[in-house]
Amino acid sequence: MRRALAPGALLLLLLAGPAVAASHSLPATRETTQWGWLDPREPPKLRVDSGDTVAVETMLHSLDKIRPGVTMDEIVALRKANPGGGPHSVTGPIYVRGAAPGNVLEIRILKIDPKPDAFNFNLPGKEFPTIGVLAREFPEGFSRFFRLDLEHRRAEFKPGIVLDLQPFPGIVAVGIDPNDPSPRKGGSADPLAPVSTLRPWKNGSNLDVNELREGSTIFVPVFLDGGLVWVGDAHCRQGNGEVNLTALECAYRQIVLQLIVRKDMTLKWPRIETSSHWILIGVDEDLNRAMENAVREAVDFLASQTRVPLSRAEAYSLASMVADCRVSQVVDIRKGVHCMIPKSIFVAP
Amino acid sequence: MRRALAPGALLLLLLAGPAVAASHSLPATRETTQWGWLDPREPPKLRVDSGDTVAVETMLHSLDKIRPGVTMDEIVALRKANPGGGPHSVTGPIYVRGAAPGNVLEIRILKIDPKPDAFNFNLPGKEFPTIGVLAREFPEGFSRFFRLDLEHRRAEFKPGIVLDLQPFPGIVAVGIDPNDPSPRKGGSADPLAPVSTLRPWKNGSNLDVNELREGSTIFVPVFLDGGLVWVGDAHCRQGNGEVNLTALECAYRQIVLQLIVRKDMTLKWPRIETSSHWILIGVDEDLNRAMENAVREAVDFLASQTRVPLSRAEAYSLASMVADCRVSQVVDIRKGVHCMIPKSIFVAP
């Protein structure tokens, strides 16, 4: 996926661009941040050129209202205050000049600096019996707040249990495909009405793939002019599954993104690349189907790469031996599976 | 899970035993190997004491009949020749003296030495439309045979693609619970009739968890006197998912098991321990339910460990942040998810 982006190619891209790539910043304010909905008509908060970097700030859930000290009753009230919308705060949208429907946006995660407040909770199963894998076994809600040790990049769960931080954004989204079947806000039939931040889909959105850390890249198909990039649902650590509904939820002082318009590739679904793996993604409300979709993506990826030509049957066989398929999350209506293909299987002939 | 098994405790166990632990070997012959069925009435091929080690040889699929040179027609014919049974060859059973229903067998994988022949195949989707994640997209069968490079522990898929070997047994089983709902051979109502090697279940069997490598341990509940241990479905590498039906299938010159009767613990489901993780397992025909079962196992494990006491709500919260849930396999009627808990989260207080 990165063939045109070897260092030399990137240099050419930059030299051929309008100027040297610029660095921007986008603070999180009530003006630049939205709660739970992606609205393609939201005015862009920043316009950038392909290749530019943006240091984006994010807020905690519900426009920073879920923070140390809030009670479970307040968490429940906030959840009910935004019916159909996600709990997430998302910063954006960022308009990338030149991005047009049919292109791909390559979004590199260059750096993540968390803020120190974080939390995890499950909603009361008696009120939300389908939210969380074992919701019915946990009728009462539970929450815990953390002050992160940013110097050592860790958090104490309680004495004797310490978690190393592995920050990644749960949501990196572009503006949704007008033909996407996701329900629109208020049941609107307008294809450009806002969609909830809850459901992961073709536009990325709430994928919760915990590999999207510093140094990794997500490739997302573009459906609207300018792409319209949002980032949010900041996580500081998450297990594969996000089983009680939430990760170690936090906010970022800055997450530095490089945004590159790719006119030389097309995609139907988002893909992720790290230094060691290609990651292919499947989502569906049924985890069986999500798995099937992720495997099809993995097989199609292997069959279309050109390092070593493979028939589709060979790609299926190879995937069976090397694809590491993991449960991204199962708590966002549409569940996710991501299959990781190690780059190390390709060797110099 | 290993607290009673610190080196000192093991020494005590050995000193308290009938004698020094003995080493045995069990070659794979037509007498010691069965094809596709676990029969609790199969006479034990070896009787050992708790703490003894056994070097077990295994065969390739179908009693060594699937080997380099066989055609897809022959693979299909072999599949149809054993209706309801698995394709696997399993060596055993081994009777462990003192193992009684309600105990746990701790089975340590001390060493795995593969034989050099290996293969991967998918059956023709036109004849087997539900076997393999994308079976309907692959109407024709496909097979590839490999000669493993055992010196460098690798296999060439084709020029330019090389796989490092990660051998693990797809099947480590004990004799099944007579109350288990698995169908019996020929539809028998006899609770001690043979059960297929296909389905993973409480007795371990076809779990296909690719972490069960050298140095790891599986803990399995005992349902019958002597436990009755089988090992087979030898794999030399498998992705999480085993998506086209097969792994890099091979056979072992020897897999060295240490078999320890644990009367100090009880389990409902198998668990795995590696040097770095505890692995909790869920199976079900529906992957959504398999995930739920694996998460419940992970939460129950965290809530019952005594390093750092945790309420069940705390355990659910912690699992959401640290449990790494992966798709074991989805091709054996009952699908599997395994959730990995890193030991490193527990620190000295």
XYZ file of C-alpha atoms in Angstrom:
698
model
C 0.000 0.000 0.000
C 2.960 2.244 0.447
C 4.831 1.693 -2.762
C 4.395 5.242 -4.046
C 5.455 6.529 -0.672
C 8.999 5.408 -0.313
C 11.079 8.290 1.044
C 12.186 9.295 -2.428
C 8.647 9.340 -3.752
C 7.490 11.416 -0.824
C 10.249 13.896 -1.505
C 9.127 14.157 -5.120
C 5.552 14.621 -3.939
C 6.601 17.434 -1.674
C 8.771 19.066 -4.332
C 5.951 18.838 -6.846
C 3.420 20.302 -4.402
C 2.444 23.929 -4.154
C 5.207 24.625 -1.632
C 6.911 22.987 1.300
C 4.411 21.082 3.447
C 2.976 23.325 6.135
C 2.323 22.608 9.816
C -0.993 23.622 11.331
C -2.654 23.298 14.678
C -6.328 22.878 15.522
C -7.218 23.487 19.179
C -10.314 21.812 20.610
C -12.934 24.431 21.364
C -16.722 24.463 21.355
C -16.359 25.839 17.815
C -14.073 23.054 16.495
C -15.473 20.111 18.428
C -18.760 18.255 18.042
C -20.446 15.735 20.296
C -21.544 12.413 18.844
C -22.380 13.378 15.244
C -20.470 13.748 11.979
C -22.190 16.472 9.966
C -20.936 16.817 6.384
C -22.346 20.365 6.356
C -20.315 21.406 9.403
C -18.086 24.256 8.136
C -14.431 23.172 7.883
C -12.327 24.422 10.776
C -9.116 24.288 8.793
C -8.126 23.949 5.128
C -4.826 22.270 4.350
C -2.852 21.060 1.368
C -1.952 17.459 0.699
C 1.172 16.611 2.690
C 0.525 19.175 5.429
C 0.573 18.204 9.084
C -1.981 19.202 11.690
C -1.579 19.034 15.463
C -5.137 18.379 16.625
C -6.325 18.738 20.200
C -9.222 16.568 21.431
C -11.708 16.697 24.318
C -12.914 14.035 26.736
C -16.341 12.442 26.116
C -19.409 14.665 25.771
C -17.499 17.891 25.130
C -15.301 17.390 28.196
C -18.278 16.878 30.524
C -17.212 13.352 31.563
C -14.222 14.109 33.737
C -12.970 13.141 37.185
C -15.678 13.488 39.792
C -18.800 13.005 37.681
C -21.203 10.451 39.107
C -22.707 7.417 37.345
C -26.054 9.238 37.344
C -24.440 12.100 35.452
C -22.780 9.690 32.999
C -26.171 8.051 32.359
C -27.846 11.449 31.963
C -25.232 12.531 29.411
C -25.715 9.283 27.472
C -29.464 9.925 27.330
C -29.033 13.603 26.447
C -27.798 12.823 22.927
C -30.106 10.069 21.662
C -28.640 8.125 18.736
C -25.400 10.077 18.843
C -22.137 8.704 20.157
C -20.643 9.770 23.478
C -17.507 10.850 21.610
C -16.070 14.286 21.127
C -14.589 14.738 17.653
C -12.437 17.609 16.453
C -12.875 18.800 12.870
C -13.691 18.682 10.090
C -10.431 19.406 8.272
C -10.761 20.089 4.549
C -7.867 18.711 2.460
C -7.535 20.605 -0.804
C -7.674 18.374 -3.847
C -9.326 15.405 -2.123
C -12.240 14.310 -4.295
C -14.690 11.409 -4.247
C -12.939 8.246 -5.450
C -9.551 9.280 -4.030
C -8.001 7.891 -0.885
C -6.816 9.905 2.102
C -3.633 8.617 3.658
C -3.610 9.784 7.264
C -0.350 9.269 9.092
C -0.352 9.319 12.890
C 2.946 11.050 13.587
C 2.664 11.732 17.300
C 0.226 11.475 20.211
C 0.563 13.509 23.425
C -2.201 12.656 25.905
C -3.626 14.918 28.582
C -3.444 13.467 32.108
C -7.154 12.770 32.899
C -8.649 9.424 31.893
C -11.479 7.067 32.829
C -13.210 3.782 32.106
C -16.831 2.870 32.792
C -19.637 0.493 32.008
C -23.219 1.747 31.919
C -25.754 0.043 34.225
C -26.866 -3.165 32.487
C -30.346 -2.848 33.946
C -30.868 0.284 31.835
C -28.603 -0.583 28.875
C -28.849 -4.389 28.608
C -27.192 -4.627 25.172
C -24.306 -2.179 25.655
C -21.200 -4.077 26.674
C -20.491 -7.776 26.113
C -21.697 -8.871 29.565
C -24.119 -6.000 30.260
C -26.795 -8.260 31.739
C -24.311 -9.581 34.299
C -23.505 -6.050 35.450
C -26.816 -4.403 36.351
C -25.044 -1.532 38.114
C -22.718 0.897 36.424
C -19.076 1.177 37.377
C -16.583 3.931 36.687
C -12.983 4.623 37.577
C -10.976 7.759 36.964
C -7.231 7.876 36.448
C -4.504 10.465 36.579
C -2.049 9.291 33.943
C 1.682 9.243 34.644
C 2.685 10.851 31.362
C 6.378 10.881 32.156
C 6.481 7.080 32.400
C 3.508 6.605 30.047
C 1.533 4.474 32.483
C -1.568 4.384 34.681
C -2.160 2.646 37.992
C -5.427 0.678 37.902
C -5.063 0.039 41.623
C -2.030 -0.767 43.781
C -0.300 -3.767 42.200
C -1.785 -3.311 38.719
C -0.130 -0.872 36.329
C -1.018 -0.374 32.660
C 1.426 0.956 30.112
C -0.200 3.563 27.872
C -0.778 2.679 24.229
C -2.633 5.730 22.907
C -4.598 5.589 19.665
C -7.670 7.423 18.364
C -10.833 5.290 18.406
C -12.215 7.535 15.668
C -10.469 8.789 12.560
C -13.243 9.582 10.096
C -13.840 11.244 6.780
C -17.192 12.571 5.629
C -19.591 9.709 5.011
C -20.685 8.314 1.647
C -24.068 9.907 0.856
C -25.163 6.420 -0.242
C -24.187 4.852 3.075
C -27.107 3.093 4.782
C -26.365 4.490 8.246
C -29.360 6.130 9.881
C -29.275 9.926 9.858
C -29.922 12.221 12.803
C -33.570 12.423 13.732
C -34.438 9.788 11.088
C -33.793 12.321 8.311
C -33.956 11.043 4.724
C -31.400 13.675 3.669
C -28.260 11.751 2.624
C -26.149 14.669 3.903
C -27.793 14.783 7.325
C -25.442 14.037 10.258
C -24.585 10.412 11.077
C -23.772 9.138 14.547
C -20.147 8.717 15.565
C -21.070 5.307 16.967
C -20.839 2.979 13.992
C -17.574 2.115 12.244
C -17.972 1.972 8.484
C -16.354 2.659 5.102
C -15.449 6.183 6.203
C -13.392 4.851 9.100
C -15.169 6.424 12.029
C -15.376 4.385 15.237
C -13.112 1.492 14.206
C -11.375 1.204 17.584
C -8.438 -0.691 16.048
C -5.847 -0.412 18.798
C -2.932 -0.691 16.372
C -3.498 2.855 15.053
C -0.763 4.251 17.266
C 2.091 6.676 16.686
C 3.913 5.686 13.514
C 0.961 3.964 11.866
C -1.145 5.082 8.920
C -4.798 4.715 8.000
C -5.970 4.809 4.387
C -9.631 5.827 3.966
C -11.722 6.209 0.812
C -12.904 9.777 0.118
C -16.609 10.400 -0.498
C -16.908 14.191 -0.337
C -14.848 17.092 -1.639
C -12.021 17.878 0.764
C -12.417 14.524 2.488
C -13.485 16.180 5.757
C -11.358 14.654 8.471
C -12.407 14.280 12.097
C -10.434 12.747 14.950
C -11.662 11.872 18.423
C -12.707 9.142 20.861
C -9.171 9.483 22.188
C -7.990 6.284 23.876
C -4.911 5.820 26.002
C -5.183 2.016 26.073
C -7.745 -0.538 24.902
C -7.939 -4.315 24.819
C -9.012 -6.003 21.597
C -12.754 -6.083 22.139
C -13.334 -2.958 24.281
C -15.615 -5.326 26.124
C -17.241 -3.223 28.848
C -17.965 -0.396 26.324
C -15.047 1.913 27.022
C -11.276 1.927 26.712
C -8.973 3.900 28.962
C -10.702 6.998 27.615
C -8.633 10.158 27.590
C -8.015 13.294 25.534
C -5.001 14.464 23.561
C -3.082 17.655 24.029
C -2.176 16.956 20.444
C -2.374 14.176 17.903
C -0.236 15.105 14.915
C -1.677 13.916 11.596
C -0.147 14.154 8.150
C -2.859 14.236 5.485
C -1.969 13.059 1.987
C -4.345 12.859 -0.974
C -3.783 9.639 -2.924
C -5.044 9.767 -6.482
C -3.088 6.635 -7.406
C -5.160 4.223 -5.347
C -8.794 3.370 -4.711
C -10.325 1.603 -1.725
C -13.758 0.431 -0.671
C -12.850 0.023 2.996
C -10.272 1.562 5.323
C -6.901 -0.113 5.756
C -4.145 0.407 8.289
C -0.422 0.042 7.918
C 2.161 -0.129 10.690
C 5.914 -0.590 10.481
C 5.424 -4.356 10.787
C 1.930 -5.180 9.446
C -0.786 -4.469 6.936
C -4.137 -4.499 8.711
C -7.355 -5.331 6.869
C -10.692 -4.541 8.432
C -14.214 -5.979 8.400
C -17.283 -4.610 10.165
C -20.845 -5.826 10.518
C -23.518 -6.015 13.192
C -22.878 -9.785 13.241
C -19.349 -10.720 14.319
C -19.469 -13.794 12.046
C -19.985 -11.488 9.061
C -17.423 -8.969 10.293
C -14.883 -11.816 10.336
C -15.873 -12.877 6.820
C -15.548 -9.296 5.576
C -12.126 -8.864 7.173
C -10.879 -12.115 5.645
C -12.135 -11.087 2.210
C -10.264 -7.800 2.576
C -7.111 -9.676 3.614
C -7.354 -12.085 0.688
C -8.057 -9.259 -1.765
C -5.111 -7.306 -0.394
C -2.718 -10.254 -0.751
C -4.013 -11.072 -4.226
C -3.587 -7.470 -5.410
C -0.158 -6.675 -3.971
C 2.598 -6.914 -6.553
C 5.682 -7.798 -4.517
C 5.046 -11.471 -5.225
C 2.147 -12.158 -7.577
C -0.430 -14.457 -5.976
C -3.577 -16.062 -7.348
C -6.636 -15.513 -5.195
C -6.501 -19.192 -4.120
C -2.882 -18.743 -3.086
C -3.847 -15.594 -1.183
C -6.605 -17.508 0.666
C -4.141 -20.259 1.544
C -1.493 -17.801 2.699
C -4.037 -15.861 4.796
C -4.986 -19.092 6.561
C -1.382 -19.512 7.674
C -0.359 -15.933 8.475
C -3.349 -13.592 8.997
C -3.689 -12.706 12.674
C -7.402 -11.871 13.035
C -8.433 -10.014 16.167
C -11.690 -8.657 17.534
C -11.418 -4.859 17.254
C -14.506 -4.129 19.341
C -18.006 -5.510 19.808
C -19.750 -2.591 21.523
C -20.563 -0.097 18.765
C -23.591 -1.708 17.073
C -21.363 -2.578 14.109
C -18.679 -4.949 15.416
C -15.177 -5.138 13.999
C -12.481 -7.660 13.159
C -9.017 -6.706 11.940
C -6.651 -9.184 10.313
C -2.950 -8.415 10.502
C -0.577 -9.575 7.750
C 3.079 -9.535 8.790
C 5.317 -7.728 6.301
C 8.159 -10.024 7.284
C 6.811 -12.896 5.136
C 7.983 -11.003 2.045
C 11.693 -11.536 1.602
C 14.153 -10.452 -1.022
C 14.059 -13.168 -3.694
C -3.008 -20.312 37.804
C 0.533 -21.418 38.447
C 0.987 -20.436 42.027
C 1.282 -24.006 43.348
C 3.817 -24.677 40.649
C 6.676 -22.389 41.453
C 9.949 -24.297 41.081
C 10.066 -25.053 44.809
C 6.527 -26.354 44.847
C 7.172 -28.547 41.848
C 10.187 -29.970 43.580
C 8.024 -30.805 46.587
C 5.460 -32.393 44.293
C 8.109 -34.544 42.710
C 9.641 -35.485 46.044
C 6.205 -36.394 47.390
C 5.387 -38.497 44.317
C 5.924 -42.189 43.908
C 9.435 -41.695 42.564
C 11.380 -39.384 40.264
C 9.282 -38.338 37.267
C 9.726 -40.771 34.400
C 10.169 -40.106 30.697
C 8.140 -42.112 28.208
C 7.723 -42.183 24.474
C 4.672 -43.009 22.403
C 5.365 -43.650 18.710
C 2.560 -43.059 16.192
C 1.451 -46.396 14.766
C -1.846 -47.739 13.489
C -2.257 -49.122 17.004
C -1.675 -45.830 18.845
C -3.281 -43.414 16.366
C -6.918 -42.851 15.495
C -8.508 -40.943 12.651
C -11.105 -38.309 13.422
C -12.747 -39.725 16.564
C -12.059 -39.624 20.295
C -13.295 -42.895 21.754
C -13.321 -43.022 25.573
C -13.324 -46.820 25.353
C -10.134 -46.898 23.260
C -7.632 -48.859 25.387
C -4.904 -46.603 26.806
C -1.638 -46.856 24.885
C 0.436 -45.721 27.850
C -0.090 -45.290 31.585
C 1.945 -42.627 33.339
C 2.223 -40.999 36.739
C 1.522 -37.364 37.448
C 4.639 -35.359 36.597
C 5.904 -37.794 33.974
C 6.873 -36.637 30.506
C 5.875 -38.300 27.250
C 7.454 -37.758 23.835
C 4.514 -38.316 21.490
C 4.825 -38.832 17.747
C 1.965 -37.735 15.482
C 0.834 -38.524 11.938
C -0.320 -36.312 9.081
C -4.081 -36.067 8.393
C -6.104 -39.231 7.806
C -3.536 -41.628 9.256
C -0.739 -40.199 7.110
C -2.716 -40.607 3.878
C -2.646 -36.875 3.041
C 0.971 -36.403 2.075
C 2.909 -34.840 -0.785
C 1.557 -35.937 -4.144
C -2.059 -36.709 -3.260
C -4.568 -35.072 -5.574
C -7.533 -32.876 -4.629
C -9.825 -35.752 -5.666
C -8.066 -37.986 -3.159
C -8.297 -35.290 -0.438
C -12.035 -35.001 -1.109
C -12.454 -38.782 -1.095
C -10.666 -39.043 2.261
C -12.905 -36.303 3.685
C -15.985 -38.211 2.602
C -14.633 -41.567 3.804
C -15.018 -40.618 7.483
C -18.422 -38.922 7.697
C -18.835 -36.784 10.810
C -15.298 -37.463 11.945
C -12.496 -34.957 11.741
C -9.648 -35.225 9.222
C -7.192 -35.251 12.116
C -4.901 -38.006 13.273
C -4.649 -38.139 17.074
C -2.175 -40.146 19.107
C -3.375 -41.651 22.402
C -5.078 -41.988 24.712
C -2.600 -41.656 27.566
C -3.920 -42.647 30.984
C -2.590 -40.472 33.843
C -2.765 -42.349 37.129
C -4.702 -40.501 39.808
C -6.586 -38.182 37.423
C -10.241 -38.313 38.399
C -13.388 -36.450 37.331
C -13.381 -32.976 38.861
C -9.575 -32.673 38.771
C -7.625 -30.615 36.260
C -4.871 -31.895 33.989
C -1.994 -29.486 33.555
C -0.349 -30.336 30.241
C 2.949 -28.604 29.621
C 4.266 -28.405 26.063
C 7.975 -28.839 26.647
C 9.243 -29.337 23.110
C 8.022 -29.757 19.537
C 10.117 -31.339 16.761
C 8.266 -31.349 13.438
C 8.718 -33.796 10.583
C 9.582 -32.149 7.250
C 6.383 -32.742 5.205
C 3.565 -30.193 5.406
C 0.585 -28.909 3.411
C -2.312 -26.482 3.291
C -5.550 -26.872 1.348
C -9.097 -25.670 0.981
C -11.824 -28.082 -0.077
C -13.845 -27.228 -3.219
C -16.524 -24.730 -2.165
C -18.939 -26.154 -4.718
C -19.040 -29.394 -2.719
C -18.367 -27.977 0.768
C -20.006 -24.532 0.715
C -19.822 -23.950 4.484
C -16.287 -25.194 5.173
C -13.878 -22.253 5.171
C -14.757 -18.610 5.696
C -15.004 -17.775 1.974
C -15.874 -21.257 0.685
C -18.496 -19.995 -1.758
C -15.913 -17.723 -3.405
C -13.578 -20.678 -3.990
C -15.578 -23.320 -5.861
C -12.421 -25.254 -6.714
C -10.137 -26.843 -4.194
C -6.532 -25.769 -3.825
C -3.623 -27.526 -2.149
C 0.046 -26.859 -1.696
C 2.688 -29.128 -0.248
C 5.817 -27.958 1.522
C 9.145 -29.433 2.500
C 9.981 -27.640 5.736
C 13.446 -26.243 6.350
C 13.766 -27.611 9.867
C 17.274 -26.291 10.386
C 16.126 -22.688 9.964
C 12.550 -23.418 11.122
C 10.922 -21.966 8.028
C 8.931 -22.822 4.905
C 8.940 -21.194 1.478
C 5.378 -20.516 0.318
C 6.745 -19.546 -3.082
C 9.839 -17.593 -4.124
C 9.770 -14.282 -2.237
C 7.433 -15.454 0.555
C 8.912 -17.302 3.506
C 7.071 -18.318 6.685
C 8.784 -18.867 9.986
C 7.516 -22.013 11.691
C 5.447 -21.612 14.867
C 4.458 -25.195 15.648
C 1.579 -25.970 18.026
C -0.910 -28.836 18.306
C -4.400 -27.943 17.046
C -5.763 -30.695 19.284
C -4.864 -31.455 22.878
C -7.850 -33.316 24.284
C -8.920 -35.289 27.300
C -11.795 -37.769 27.301
C -15.081 -35.977 26.879
C -17.677 -35.265 29.578
C -20.345 -37.974 29.249
C -22.897 -35.171 29.679
C -21.431 -33.156 26.814
C -24.024 -32.409 24.097
C -21.686 -33.236 21.203
C -23.187 -35.723 18.744
C -21.800 -39.248 19.038
C -20.551 -41.431 16.213
C -23.341 -42.830 14.100
C -25.921 -40.840 16.105
C -25.440 -43.157 19.094
C -27.247 -42.253 22.320
C -24.469 -43.883 24.352
C -22.748 -41.063 26.273
C -19.474 -42.973 25.994
C -19.662 -43.438 22.220
C -16.880 -41.736 20.224
C -17.119 -37.984 19.527
C -15.663 -36.285 16.467
C -12.301 -34.566 16.739
C -13.819 -31.607 14.898
C -15.441 -29.536 17.614
C -13.502 -27.711 20.317
C -15.174 -27.964 23.688
C -14.691 -28.248 27.460
C -12.291 -31.156 26.980
C -9.978 -29.002 24.888
C -9.956 -30.911 21.616
C -9.765 -28.878 18.410
C -9.147 -25.451 19.973
C -6.578 -24.350 17.377
C -5.205 -21.658 19.699
C -1.904 -20.846 18.030
C -0.271 -19.725 21.287
C 0.009 -23.324 22.556
C 3.638 -23.534 21.500
C 6.763 -24.833 23.167
C 6.934 -23.480 26.702
C 3.197 -23.013 27.134
C 0.734 -24.980 29.240
C -2.892 -25.962 28.829
C -5.123 -26.694 31.828
C -8.096 -28.941 31.023
C -10.878 -30.233 33.292
C -10.906 -34.029 33.751
C -14.122 -35.933 33.098
C -13.014 -39.570 33.093
C -10.645 -41.652 35.212
C -7.094 -41.250 33.959
C -8.026 -38.138 32.006
C -7.257 -39.867 28.680
C -4.998 -37.508 26.769
C -4.799 -37.289 22.983
C -2.632 -34.988 20.892
C -2.821 -34.381 17.152
C -3.845 -32.041 14.345
C -0.204 -31.042 14.328
C 0.305 -27.538 12.959
C 3.550 -25.882 11.994
C 2.008 -22.419 11.596
C -1.507 -20.987 11.655
C -3.027 -17.533 11.441
C -5.666 -16.536 13.967
C -8.757 -17.737 12.172
C -7.453 -20.731 10.159
C -9.640 -19.198 7.510
C -9.388 -21.559 4.524
C -9.901 -24.607 6.820
C -6.303 -25.695 7.314
C -3.117 -24.423 8.894
C 0.362 -25.317 7.702
C -0.534 -28.915 8.571
C 2.364 -31.156 9.517
C 3.292 -33.985 11.845
C 5.650 -34.166 14.786
C 8.595 -36.451 15.215
C 7.910 -35.704 18.846
C 5.903 -33.338 20.985
C 7.064 -33.643 24.567
C 4.261 -33.258 27.111
C 4.502 -33.162 30.867
C 1.248 -34.356 32.443
C 0.418 -33.169 35.946
C -2.730 -33.999 37.906
C -4.020 -30.918 39.719
C -6.294 -31.706 42.630
C -5.996 -28.146 43.963
C -7.946 -26.481 41.181
C -11.211 -26.909 39.297
C -12.139 -25.604 35.864
C -15.184 -25.618 33.629
C -13.277 -24.702 30.475
C -9.679 -25.091 29.274
C -7.176 -22.326 29.917
C -3.717 -21.704 28.512
C -0.723 -20.080 30.130
C 2.406 -18.840 28.385
C 5.450 -17.117 29.835
C 3.814 -13.746 29.149
C 0.019 -14.270 29.160
C -2.958 -16.049 30.625
C -5.283 -17.067 27.822
C -9.010 -17.534 28.390
C -11.114 -19.332 25.828
C -14.701 -19.213 24.563
C -16.308 -21.455 21.948
C -19.724 -21.539 20.318
C -21.200 -22.121 16.879
C -21.933 -18.365 16.812
C -18.804 -16.191 16.961
C -20.754 -13.504 18.854
C -21.429 -16.035 21.631
C -17.890 -17.414 21.504
C -16.647 -13.866 22.155
C -19.089 -13.446 25.037
C -17.986 -16.766 26.550
C -14.301 -15.869 26.245
C -14.870 -12.487 27.893
C -16.782 -14.117 30.760
C -13.873 -16.509 31.252
C -11.424 -13.588 31.233
C -13.480 -11.604 33.749
C -13.948 -14.647 36.004
C -10.231 -15.355 35.832
C -9.298 -11.789 36.789
C -11.900 -11.702 39.568
C -10.674 -14.998 41.038
C -6.926 -14.464 40.915
C -5.471 -13.454 44.259
C -2.395 -11.404 43.352
C -4.462 -8.240 43.559
C -8.055 -8.748 44.739
C -10.545 -7.389 42.213
C -14.308 -7.083 42.328
C -16.074 -8.530 39.293
C -16.871 -4.973 38.108
C -13.194 -4.061 38.401
C -12.297 -7.209 36.481
C -14.732 -6.268 33.682
C -13.237 -2.788 33.528
C -9.670 -4.094 33.504
C -10.499 -6.652 30.791
C -11.844 -3.859 28.595
C -8.478 -2.129 28.759
C -6.059 -5.068 28.594
C -7.679 -8.268 27.235
C -6.408 -8.982 23.732
C -9.233 -11.036 22.180
C -8.405 -12.940 19.013
C -10.309 -15.246 16.695
C -8.829 -18.726 17.293
C -10.569 -20.343 14.345
C -13.949 -20.255 12.608
C -13.858 -23.481 10.584
C -14.653 -26.284 13.042
C -18.419 -25.917 13.504
C -17.812 -24.524 16.984
C -15.844 -21.290 16.530
C -13.332 -19.985 19.049
C -12.140 -16.733 20.593
C -9.206 -16.497 22.969
C -8.566 -13.460 25.152
C -4.998 -12.875 26.295
C -4.287 -11.145 29.614
C -0.707 -9.843 29.898
C 1.013 -10.914 33.103
C 3.039 -7.708 33.002
C 0.127 -5.638 34.372
C 0.749 -7.190 37.788
C 3.663 -5.427 39.435
C 5.251 -5.753 42.820
C 3.301 -3.383 45.089
